[in-house]
Amino acid sequence: MKLDAKIPEGPIAEKWTKHKFDVKLVNPANKRKYDIIVVGTGLAGASAAASLAELGYNVKAFCFQDSPRRAHSIAAQGGINAAKNYQNDGDSVFRLFYDTVKGGDYRSREGNVYRLAEVSVNIIDQCVAQGVPFAREYGGKLDNRSFGGAQVSRTFYAKGQTGQQLLLGAYSALSRQVANGKVKLYPRTEMLDVVMHEGQARGIVTRNLITGEIESHAGHAVLLCTGGYGNVFYLSTNAMGSNVTAAWRAHKKGALMANPCYTQIHPTCIPVSGDHQSKLTLMSESLRNDGRVWVPKTKEMAEKVQKGEVKAADIPEEERDYYLERRYPSFGNLVPRDVASRNAKYVCDEGRGVGPTGLAVYLDFADAIKRDGESTIEAKYGNLFDIYAKITGENPYKVPMKIYPAVHYTMGGLWVDYNLSTNIPGLYALGEANFSDHGANRLGASALMQGLADGYFVIPYTIGDFLAKQPYDHFNEDHESFKKTEEEVKGRIEKLLSIKGSKPVDYFHKKLGKVMWDYCGMSRDAEGLKKAKGMVQEIKEEFWKDVKVIGSNEELNMTLEKAGRVADFIELGELMIDDALNRNESCGGHFREEYQTEEGEAKRDDENFSYVAAWEYQGEGKDEVLHKEDLKFENVKLTQRSYK
């Protein structure tokens, strides 16, 4: 299989403009004849559904929550990047492009990333027009703050709830189209498979989460906007419902899964407090603008802190190690997430961590409060400080926050070309569900940017190129292809219900998550990965023999929902391990212990691994086949990443 990314020819700054002119168009009257299925209604899904309906297409939008407002996109608190250069501090489209490619450790496509930077400026205008209440400075202009991996202020924000406000903007646009009758919304409905006909995606099979009814929906194209797969680790910052099922079922129907081992570990999370937890809470990266990260200089002092004998305020300045400022003087506390996370792990591994477990570092706002005043800090981060206080019982205005890295975002996903099309005609993937723009590590505030870019400004152009070549016929749900896929879905459900084992679904999910975190988490090595693969295979075997799924299909059955999702996570976990084992280098969020510089930084192998790893499913129990898309760098020079 040859992977064609369909990147347009010509200078990078002209590619998207040229491509928009070259793609085929569907005239307004004909748009009414096409049906488009959108799975997921977070930022990518809601913006895509609203935009396509606004153009005149008939849209069916599906979400497993009771409302699109509950999408996990609301958890992206800190901000959204755009190259507006309002601060007049040297930003530009090219600089945003460069920072994003560098931040991804030179493992992303130049063409896609430049387009993302280019349309970023339009996203802000779109969202302001929708009423998103971005923060403004005294003169009335939109305010910006800094984020990791950049030396300019380009992050637009709405206090500490940017994702929520952006989602409400997209939701209002979606609701308008629902009221107009151009979008039919299906809440509490989960996609369980893609329907294929003659090598093309023609619809989906779903389960009504209230009644258990299995239903089919036909369309001329299917858009998967279903987020990332971070919950494969069980404990993550993702919403508990976030899962990989839609993307994984598409993968098993032939869609390639790209770079699955690229997982982003976020440095600023509330540390794990015990086995009782089902998820972790993110403290926004925006806090690193004003918070200083530190640990005690000596192991002896750290042990006293861990035992509660010494408080942070008792440690004199000369006995504190502001390790990010020390190691990376140019970027300081605003190094990219993978760098900040690894360094937190290093100091904790040295025994210098704080908190009862020793797996935490301080994020201290004392200097910022002294400099700017408590009211200024409250205006910037008030709701984040409130969240921290409610969860930990500590007042971050008075004592430093305790933070530790946790799984947050996945850069891997379904392989797509420049048009956001998977290798299956008619099947598209948007936002975090695809692999396309972030390389091996995502810069903070770029997830919201990509989700909205894909939905508002890319797919409305590129899907027309596909639909213009398709007949108008309405593919009927009575077709044999739908009946066959429905039977496959029902068979899988019946298999889960018939096991009647002794162990709950969460037992297997926790077990899988621990293996993935220990051996395929913040750092990996060949020996550990090989061991982990065997352990995941054992978990899979035990799951299908002894999982306990109660109830029946024809009812609200959250145990059944969870079991299907965990079964998919187990299979994905195995592929993530294969991908990590195949990539004999360190890059971004993929850190192989065997491949690092003397200073402990990621050591890439551009000669042998400058490619996208796209995996093709071969059938139950068979090894997947690796396809490589070579990455070409014509505008950015490949260099060892440095933030010093």
XYZ file of N, CA and C in Angstrom, residues 88 126 133 238 243 360 388 416 488 490 514 542 579 599 613 627:
48
model
N 2.686 42.219 19.442
C 3.785 42.830 18.688
C 5.142 42.341 19.211
N -13.780 33.958 14.095
C -15.000 33.153 14.078
C -15.594 33.045 15.484
N -16.275 34.693 25.104
C -15.790 35.831 25.913
C -14.299 35.749 26.221
N -8.487 12.544 30.877
C -9.661 12.484 29.995
C -10.940 12.232 30.790
N -13.118 7.314 24.797
C -12.733 5.954 24.412
C -12.219 5.912 22.975
N 5.575 14.134 43.394
C 4.994 15.456 43.143
C 6.117 16.486 43.185
N -8.438 23.329 42.467
C -7.345 22.727 43.233
C -7.689 22.685 44.723
N -4.653 10.121 8.138
C -5.438 10.896 7.167
C -4.490 11.625 6.226
N -22.834 -8.468 12.975
C -21.499 -8.514 13.592
C -21.518 -7.801 14.948
N -24.174 -7.188 16.896
C -24.992 -7.963 17.845
C -24.229 -9.185 18.351
N -2.197 -0.047 34.312
C -0.933 -0.120 35.073
C 0.194 -0.624 34.182
N -7.610 -13.408 29.607
C -8.396 -13.485 30.846
C -9.715 -12.722 30.703
N 4.222 -0.405 18.264
C 4.687 0.832 17.633
C 5.878 1.416 18.393
N 22.795 14.417 28.405
C 22.057 15.279 29.335
C 20.633 14.788 29.585
N 4.381 6.160 11.097
C 4.149 4.716 11.157
C 2.647 4.463 11.082
N 3.091 0.365 7.428
C 3.314 1.159 6.216
C 3.959 2.468 6.647
